[in-house]
Short mmCIF file of C-alpha atoms in Angstrom, two decimals:
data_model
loop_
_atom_site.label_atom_id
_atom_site.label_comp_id
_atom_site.label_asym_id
_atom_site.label_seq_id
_atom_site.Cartn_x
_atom_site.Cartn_y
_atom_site.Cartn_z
CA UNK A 1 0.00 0.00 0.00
CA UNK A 2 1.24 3.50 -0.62
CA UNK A 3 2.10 5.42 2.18
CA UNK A 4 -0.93 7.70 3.62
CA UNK A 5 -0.28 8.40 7.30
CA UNK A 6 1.51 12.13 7.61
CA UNK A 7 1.77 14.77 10.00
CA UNK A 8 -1.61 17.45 10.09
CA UNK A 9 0.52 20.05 8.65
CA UNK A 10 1.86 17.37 5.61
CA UNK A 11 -1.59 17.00 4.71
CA UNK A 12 -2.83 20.24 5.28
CA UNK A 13 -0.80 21.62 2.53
CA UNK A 14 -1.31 18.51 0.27
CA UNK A 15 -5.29 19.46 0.82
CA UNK A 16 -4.48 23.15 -0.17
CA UNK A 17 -1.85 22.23 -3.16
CA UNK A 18 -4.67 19.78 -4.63
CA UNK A 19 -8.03 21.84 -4.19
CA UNK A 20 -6.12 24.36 -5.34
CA UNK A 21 -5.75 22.37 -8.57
CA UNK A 22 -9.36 20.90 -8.85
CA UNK A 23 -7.28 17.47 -8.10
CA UNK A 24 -9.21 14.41 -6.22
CA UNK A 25 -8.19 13.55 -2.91
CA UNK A 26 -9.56 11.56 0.42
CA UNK A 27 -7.82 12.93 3.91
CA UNK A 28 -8.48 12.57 7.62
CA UNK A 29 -7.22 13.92 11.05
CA UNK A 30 -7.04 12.41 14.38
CA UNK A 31 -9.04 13.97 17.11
CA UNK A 32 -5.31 14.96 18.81
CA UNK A 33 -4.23 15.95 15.55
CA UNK A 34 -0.90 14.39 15.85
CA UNK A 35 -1.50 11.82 12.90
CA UNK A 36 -3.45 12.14 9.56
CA UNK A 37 -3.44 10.65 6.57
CA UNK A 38 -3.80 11.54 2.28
CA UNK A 39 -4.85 9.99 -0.48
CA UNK A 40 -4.56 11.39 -3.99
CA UNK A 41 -7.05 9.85 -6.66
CA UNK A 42 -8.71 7.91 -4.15
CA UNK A 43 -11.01 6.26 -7.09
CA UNK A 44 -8.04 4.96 -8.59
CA UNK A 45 -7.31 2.83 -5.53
CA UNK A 46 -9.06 -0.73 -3.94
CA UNK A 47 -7.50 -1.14 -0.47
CA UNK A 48 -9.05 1.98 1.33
CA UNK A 49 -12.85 1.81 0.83
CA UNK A 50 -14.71 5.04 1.47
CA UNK A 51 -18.58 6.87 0.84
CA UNK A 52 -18.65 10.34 1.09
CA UNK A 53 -22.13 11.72 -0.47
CA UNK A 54 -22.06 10.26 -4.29
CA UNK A 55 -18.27 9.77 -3.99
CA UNK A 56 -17.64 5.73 -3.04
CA UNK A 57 -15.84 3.16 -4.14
CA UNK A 58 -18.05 0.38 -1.64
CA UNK A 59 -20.01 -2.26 -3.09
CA UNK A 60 -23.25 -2.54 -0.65
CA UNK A 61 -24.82 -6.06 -0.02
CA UNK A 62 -27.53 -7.19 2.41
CA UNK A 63 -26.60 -10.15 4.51
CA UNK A 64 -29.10 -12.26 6.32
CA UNK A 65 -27.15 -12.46 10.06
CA UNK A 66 -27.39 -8.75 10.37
CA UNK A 67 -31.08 -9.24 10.62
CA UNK A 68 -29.73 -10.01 14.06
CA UNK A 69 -27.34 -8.28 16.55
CA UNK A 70 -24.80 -7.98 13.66
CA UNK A 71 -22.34 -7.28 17.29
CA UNK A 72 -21.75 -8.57 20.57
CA UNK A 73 -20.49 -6.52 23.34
CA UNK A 74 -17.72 -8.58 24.95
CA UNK A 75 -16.95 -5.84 28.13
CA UNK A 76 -17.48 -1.82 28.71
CA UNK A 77 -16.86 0.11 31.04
CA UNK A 78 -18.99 -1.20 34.79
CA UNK A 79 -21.21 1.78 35.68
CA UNK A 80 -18.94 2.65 38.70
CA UNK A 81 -16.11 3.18 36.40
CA UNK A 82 -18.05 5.47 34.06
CA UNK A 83 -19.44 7.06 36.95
CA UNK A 84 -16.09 8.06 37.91
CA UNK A 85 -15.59 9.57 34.62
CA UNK A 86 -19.10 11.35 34.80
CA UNK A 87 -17.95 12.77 37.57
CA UNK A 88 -14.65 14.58 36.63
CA UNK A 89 -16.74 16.03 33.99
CA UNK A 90 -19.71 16.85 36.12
CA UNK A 91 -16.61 18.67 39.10
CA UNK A 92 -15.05 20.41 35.72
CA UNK A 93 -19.09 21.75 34.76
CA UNK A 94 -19.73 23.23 38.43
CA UNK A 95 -16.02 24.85 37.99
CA UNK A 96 -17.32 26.52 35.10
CA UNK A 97 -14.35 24.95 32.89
CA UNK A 98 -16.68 23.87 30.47
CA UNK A 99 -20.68 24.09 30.24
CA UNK A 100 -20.85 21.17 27.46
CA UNK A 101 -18.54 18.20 27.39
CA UNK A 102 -18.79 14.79 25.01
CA UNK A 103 -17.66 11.58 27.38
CA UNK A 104 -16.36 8.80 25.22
CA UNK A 105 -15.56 4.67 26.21
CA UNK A 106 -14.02 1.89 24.61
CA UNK A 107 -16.42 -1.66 24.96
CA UNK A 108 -14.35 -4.65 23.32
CA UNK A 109 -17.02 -5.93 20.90
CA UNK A 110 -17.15 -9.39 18.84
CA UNK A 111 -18.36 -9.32 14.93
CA UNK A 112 -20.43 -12.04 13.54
CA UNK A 113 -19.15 -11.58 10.24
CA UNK A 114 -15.37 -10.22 8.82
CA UNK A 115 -14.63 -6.76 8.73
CA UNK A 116 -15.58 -5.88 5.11
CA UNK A 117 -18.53 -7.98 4.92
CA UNK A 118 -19.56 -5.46 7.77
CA UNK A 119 -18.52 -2.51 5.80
CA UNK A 120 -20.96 -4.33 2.58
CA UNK A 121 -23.79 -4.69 4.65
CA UNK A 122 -24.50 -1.45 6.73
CA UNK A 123 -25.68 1.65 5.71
CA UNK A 124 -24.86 5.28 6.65
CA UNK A 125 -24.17 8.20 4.91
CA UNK A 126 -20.73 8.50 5.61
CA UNK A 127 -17.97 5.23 5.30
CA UNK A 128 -14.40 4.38 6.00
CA UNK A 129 -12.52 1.20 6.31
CA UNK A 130 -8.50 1.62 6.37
CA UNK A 131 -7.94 -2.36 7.00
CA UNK A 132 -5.54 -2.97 10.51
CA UNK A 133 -6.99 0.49 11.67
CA UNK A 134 -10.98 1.22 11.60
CA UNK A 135 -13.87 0.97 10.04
CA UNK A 136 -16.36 4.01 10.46
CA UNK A 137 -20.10 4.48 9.22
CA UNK A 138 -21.17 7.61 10.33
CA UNK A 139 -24.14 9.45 10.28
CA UNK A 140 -22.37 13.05 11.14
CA UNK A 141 -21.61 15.21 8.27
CA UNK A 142 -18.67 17.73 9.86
CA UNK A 143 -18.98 20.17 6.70
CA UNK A 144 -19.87 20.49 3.42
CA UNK A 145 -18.08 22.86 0.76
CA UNK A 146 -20.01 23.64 -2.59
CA UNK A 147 -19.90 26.75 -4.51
CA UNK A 148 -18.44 29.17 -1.45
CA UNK A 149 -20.75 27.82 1.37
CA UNK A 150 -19.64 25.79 3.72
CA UNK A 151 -22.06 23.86 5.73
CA UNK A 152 -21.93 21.49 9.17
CA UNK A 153 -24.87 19.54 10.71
CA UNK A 154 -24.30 18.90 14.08
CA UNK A 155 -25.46 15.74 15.60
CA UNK A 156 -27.23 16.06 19.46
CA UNK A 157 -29.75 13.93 20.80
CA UNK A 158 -31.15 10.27 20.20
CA UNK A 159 -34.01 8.38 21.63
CA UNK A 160 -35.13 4.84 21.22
CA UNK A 161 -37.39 5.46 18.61
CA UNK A 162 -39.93 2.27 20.24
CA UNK A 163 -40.88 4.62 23.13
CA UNK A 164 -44.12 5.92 23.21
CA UNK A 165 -43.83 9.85 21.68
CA UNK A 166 -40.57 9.13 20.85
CA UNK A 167 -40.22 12.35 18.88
CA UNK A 168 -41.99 14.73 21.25
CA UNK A 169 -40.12 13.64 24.08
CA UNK A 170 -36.66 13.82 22.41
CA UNK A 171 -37.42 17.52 21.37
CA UNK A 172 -39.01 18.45 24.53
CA UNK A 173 -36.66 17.17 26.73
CA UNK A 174 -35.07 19.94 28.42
CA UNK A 175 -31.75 18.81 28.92
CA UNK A 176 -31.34 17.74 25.04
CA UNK A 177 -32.71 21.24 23.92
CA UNK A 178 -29.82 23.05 26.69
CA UNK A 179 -27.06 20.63 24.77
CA UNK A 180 -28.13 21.13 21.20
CA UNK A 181 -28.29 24.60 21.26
CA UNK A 182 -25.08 25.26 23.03
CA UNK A 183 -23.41 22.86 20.33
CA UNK A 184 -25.32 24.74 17.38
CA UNK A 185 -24.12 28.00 19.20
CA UNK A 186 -20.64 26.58 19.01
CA UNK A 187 -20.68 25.39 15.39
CA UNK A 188 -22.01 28.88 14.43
CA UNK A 189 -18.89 30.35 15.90
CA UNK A 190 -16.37 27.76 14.39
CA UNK A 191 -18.02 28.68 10.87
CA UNK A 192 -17.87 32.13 11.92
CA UNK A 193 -13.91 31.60 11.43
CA UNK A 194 -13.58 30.90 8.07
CA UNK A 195 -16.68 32.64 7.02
CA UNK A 196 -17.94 36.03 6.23
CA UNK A 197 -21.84 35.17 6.96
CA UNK A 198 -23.54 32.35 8.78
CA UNK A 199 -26.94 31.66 10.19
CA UNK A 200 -29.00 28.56 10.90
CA UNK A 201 -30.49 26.96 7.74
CA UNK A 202 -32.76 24.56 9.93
CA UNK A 203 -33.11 23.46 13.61
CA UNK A 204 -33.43 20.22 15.27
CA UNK A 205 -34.79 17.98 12.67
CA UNK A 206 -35.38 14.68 13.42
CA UNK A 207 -33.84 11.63 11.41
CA UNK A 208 -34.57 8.13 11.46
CA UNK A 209 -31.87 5.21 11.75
CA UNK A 210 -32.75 1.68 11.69
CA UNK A 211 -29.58 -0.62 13.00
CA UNK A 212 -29.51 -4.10 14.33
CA UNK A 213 -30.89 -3.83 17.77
CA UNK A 214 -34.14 -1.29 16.39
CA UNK A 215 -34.96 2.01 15.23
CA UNK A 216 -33.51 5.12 16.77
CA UNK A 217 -34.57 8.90 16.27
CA UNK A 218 -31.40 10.93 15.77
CA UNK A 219 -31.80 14.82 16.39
CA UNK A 220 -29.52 17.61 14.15
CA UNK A 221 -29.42 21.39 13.06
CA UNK A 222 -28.14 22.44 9.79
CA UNK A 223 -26.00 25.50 9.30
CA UNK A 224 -24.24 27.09 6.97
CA UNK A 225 -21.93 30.49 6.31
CA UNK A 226 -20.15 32.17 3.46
CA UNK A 227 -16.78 31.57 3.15
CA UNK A 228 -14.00 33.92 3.30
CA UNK A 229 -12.53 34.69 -0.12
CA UNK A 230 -8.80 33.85 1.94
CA UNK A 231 -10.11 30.27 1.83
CA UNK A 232 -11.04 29.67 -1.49
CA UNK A 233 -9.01 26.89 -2.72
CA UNK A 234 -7.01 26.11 1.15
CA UNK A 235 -8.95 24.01 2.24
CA UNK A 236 -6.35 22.47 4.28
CA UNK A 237 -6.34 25.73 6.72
CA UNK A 238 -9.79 25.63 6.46
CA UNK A 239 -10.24 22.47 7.85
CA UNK A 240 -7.69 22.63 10.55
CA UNK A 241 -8.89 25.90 11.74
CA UNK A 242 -12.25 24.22 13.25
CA UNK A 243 -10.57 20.76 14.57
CA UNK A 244 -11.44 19.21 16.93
CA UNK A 245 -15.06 19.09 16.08
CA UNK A 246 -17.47 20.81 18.35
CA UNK A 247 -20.04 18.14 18.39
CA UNK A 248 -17.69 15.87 20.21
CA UNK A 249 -15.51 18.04 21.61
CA UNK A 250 -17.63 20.91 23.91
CA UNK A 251 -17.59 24.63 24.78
CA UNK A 252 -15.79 26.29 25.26
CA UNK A 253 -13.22 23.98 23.14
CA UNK A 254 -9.89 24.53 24.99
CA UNK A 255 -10.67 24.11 28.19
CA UNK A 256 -13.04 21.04 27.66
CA UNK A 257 -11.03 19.31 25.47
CA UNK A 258 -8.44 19.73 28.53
CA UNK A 259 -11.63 18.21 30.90
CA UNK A 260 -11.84 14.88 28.69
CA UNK A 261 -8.28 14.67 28.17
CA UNK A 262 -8.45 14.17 32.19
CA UNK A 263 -11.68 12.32 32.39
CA UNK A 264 -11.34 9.32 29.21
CA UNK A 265 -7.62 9.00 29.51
CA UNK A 266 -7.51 6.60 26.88
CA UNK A 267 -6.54 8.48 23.86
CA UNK A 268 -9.32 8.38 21.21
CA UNK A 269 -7.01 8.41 18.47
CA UNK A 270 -9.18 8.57 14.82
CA UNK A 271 -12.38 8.24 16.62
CA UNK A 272 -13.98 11.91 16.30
CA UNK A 273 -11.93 13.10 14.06
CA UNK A 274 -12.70 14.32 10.72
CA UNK A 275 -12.05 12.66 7.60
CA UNK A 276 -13.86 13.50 3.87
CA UNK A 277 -13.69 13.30 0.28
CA UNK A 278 -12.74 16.20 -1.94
CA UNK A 279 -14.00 15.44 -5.47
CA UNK A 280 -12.46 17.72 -7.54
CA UNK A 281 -15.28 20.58 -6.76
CA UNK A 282 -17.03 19.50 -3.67
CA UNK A 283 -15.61 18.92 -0.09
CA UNK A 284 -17.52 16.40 1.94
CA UNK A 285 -16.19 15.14 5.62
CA UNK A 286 -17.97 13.52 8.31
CA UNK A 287 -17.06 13.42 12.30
CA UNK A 288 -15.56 9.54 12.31
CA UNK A 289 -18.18 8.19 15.23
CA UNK A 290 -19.94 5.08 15.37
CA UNK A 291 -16.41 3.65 14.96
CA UNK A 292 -14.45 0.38 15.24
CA UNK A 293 -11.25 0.67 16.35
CA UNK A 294 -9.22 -2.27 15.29
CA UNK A 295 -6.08 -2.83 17.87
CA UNK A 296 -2.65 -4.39 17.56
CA UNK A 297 -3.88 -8.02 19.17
CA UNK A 298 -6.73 -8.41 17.11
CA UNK A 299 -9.19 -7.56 19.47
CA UNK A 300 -11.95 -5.34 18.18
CA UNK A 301 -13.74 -2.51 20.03
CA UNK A 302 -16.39 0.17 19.60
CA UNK A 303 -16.26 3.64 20.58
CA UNK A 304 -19.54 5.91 21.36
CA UNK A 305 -20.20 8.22 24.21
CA UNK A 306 -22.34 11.41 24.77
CA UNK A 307 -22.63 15.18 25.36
CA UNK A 308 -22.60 15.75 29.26
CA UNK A 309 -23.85 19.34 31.04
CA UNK A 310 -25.40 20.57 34.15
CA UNK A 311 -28.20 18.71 33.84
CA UNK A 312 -26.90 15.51 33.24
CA UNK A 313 -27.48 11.92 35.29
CA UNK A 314 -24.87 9.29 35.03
CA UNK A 315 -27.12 6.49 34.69
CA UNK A 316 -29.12 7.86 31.83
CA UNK A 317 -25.62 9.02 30.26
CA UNK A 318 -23.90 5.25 30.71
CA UNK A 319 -27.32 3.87 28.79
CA UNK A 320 -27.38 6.64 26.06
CA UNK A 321 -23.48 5.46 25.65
CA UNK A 322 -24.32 1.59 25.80
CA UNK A 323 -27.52 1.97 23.47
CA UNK A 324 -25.10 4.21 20.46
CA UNK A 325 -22.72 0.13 20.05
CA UNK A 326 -25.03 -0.71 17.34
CA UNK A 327 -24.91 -0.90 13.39
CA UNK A 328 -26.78 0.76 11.03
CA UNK A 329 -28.64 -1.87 9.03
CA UNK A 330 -28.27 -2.05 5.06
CA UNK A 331 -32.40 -2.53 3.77
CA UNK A 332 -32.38 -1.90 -0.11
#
């Protein structure tokens, strides 16, 4: 395989050299941006398989064992031990280091089926399998770049979708309305960087995902800005400016990023970071969650976690966390 793991800055100007030059390329960062990774002509290459809007290069199938728990959690984290993290989080809230913080484990999972057959058989809107390292199918766009808007849809909120008023009670819950505006607030001011306009296109829309263990009701905003004429063609800088992702990072960023840091510390490595597709005219990235993280020893494990304020309870946190190991079921 060619090489494709640089430093940010490598592939920060590889991302500005080739958009300046209307030249295909796939790229991701880490969420401690200390490793990323480039590939020109992605198309032109088998190994990595990817799906970034129309842009993919994965055949999709429909297996009949993911009509069942297509996983099986092995171990997580005991509900002591995440309480424990909760809790550093919750003392770092009361501080006032941080009013919005995303809390992250690791649960070792086994697959009923290889790794690629996986990747063929769930759907998202987002996809990325680098073989030995992870396979992501995400339902986060981070932004969107078309013809000098830029545009992010932040992901906050998800509910069982089986409960009765599933819908009303995920957008009248009080504590999910404080978190997704304070995350849509945030966004606004990361596109506020590299833009010259922004406002919110649409708020808290609900989306249906069906995975292996039931339907879910996923809740986003959509908004865009106008960006900077400086940025036209860097979209290297551009990108890097607004790492690490606000959805599942917090606010304000510094200082909470510093809270997790102290709280998970396991390092999350690609798991919410960024990665996308730039097609030649169109930028398209997601935020790399619902995420297997494949580790030296062959074990396997899953990554999700949740936004944590004020309001917050640690038992309803540690199930939102538990309920997000699933995968997104394939149906056409």
């Amino acid at each position: 395989m060619q090489k494709i793991f640089f430093t940010p800055a490598e592939v920060s100007d590889l991302m500005d050299k080739y958009s300046s030059m209307g030249l295909p390329f796939l790229f991701g960062f880490n969420y401690e941006m200390d490793s990323a990774f480039f590939i020109p002509e992605p198309e032109g290459q088998n190994e990595i398989k990817y799906k970034f809007g129309n842009g993919t290069n994965c055949k999709r199938d429909i297996l009949a064992n993911l009509t069942d728990e297509g996983l099986k959690i092995i171990s997580t984290d005991q509900f002591e031990e995440y309480k424990s993290k909760f809790n550093i989080i919750l003392n770092g809230l009361k501080r006032g280091d941080s009013y919005l913080a995303n809390l992250t484990c690791r649960s070792k999972i086994m697959l009923s089926m290889e790794r690629e057959e996986v990747l063929k058989s769930t759907h998202s809107p987002f996809a990325l399998y680098i073989p030995g390292v992870f396979l992501c199918f995400s339902p986060e766009r981070f932004v969107k770049i078309e013809d000098g808007i830029i545009s992010s849809y932040p992901m906050k909120g998800t509910i069982d979708a089986a409960l009765p008023d599933a819908e009303n009670r995920i957008l009248n819950d009080y504590k999910e309305s404080c978190e997704h505006a304070t995350i849509v607030d945030l966004i606004r001011n990361d596109l506020g960087i590299v833009s010259d306009e922004v406002w919110v296109e649409r708020y808290r829309y609900i989306d249906k995902i069906l995975t292996d263990r039931g339907e879910i009701l996923q809740v986003s905003s959509d908004i865009r800005g106008r960006i900077k004429a400086c940025y036209n063609n860097s979209y290297g800088q551009l990108v890097t400016s607004l790492l690490p992702a606000g959805s599942i990072s917090g606010a304000p960023k510094k200082a909470t990023v510093d809270l997790i840091a102290e709280a998970e510390v396991i390092p999350r490595g690609y798991y919410t970071g960024v990665a996308g597709l730039f097609d030649g005219r169109v930028l398209d990235s997601a935020v790399l969650i619902r995420f297997l993280e494949f580790a030296n020893n062959g074990e396997t494990y899953y990554r999700s976690g949740g936004g944590i304020t004020i309001n917050s309870r640690a038992d309803e946190e540690y199930s939102e966390m538990i309920k997000k190991i699933y995968l997104p079921l394939n149906t056409l």
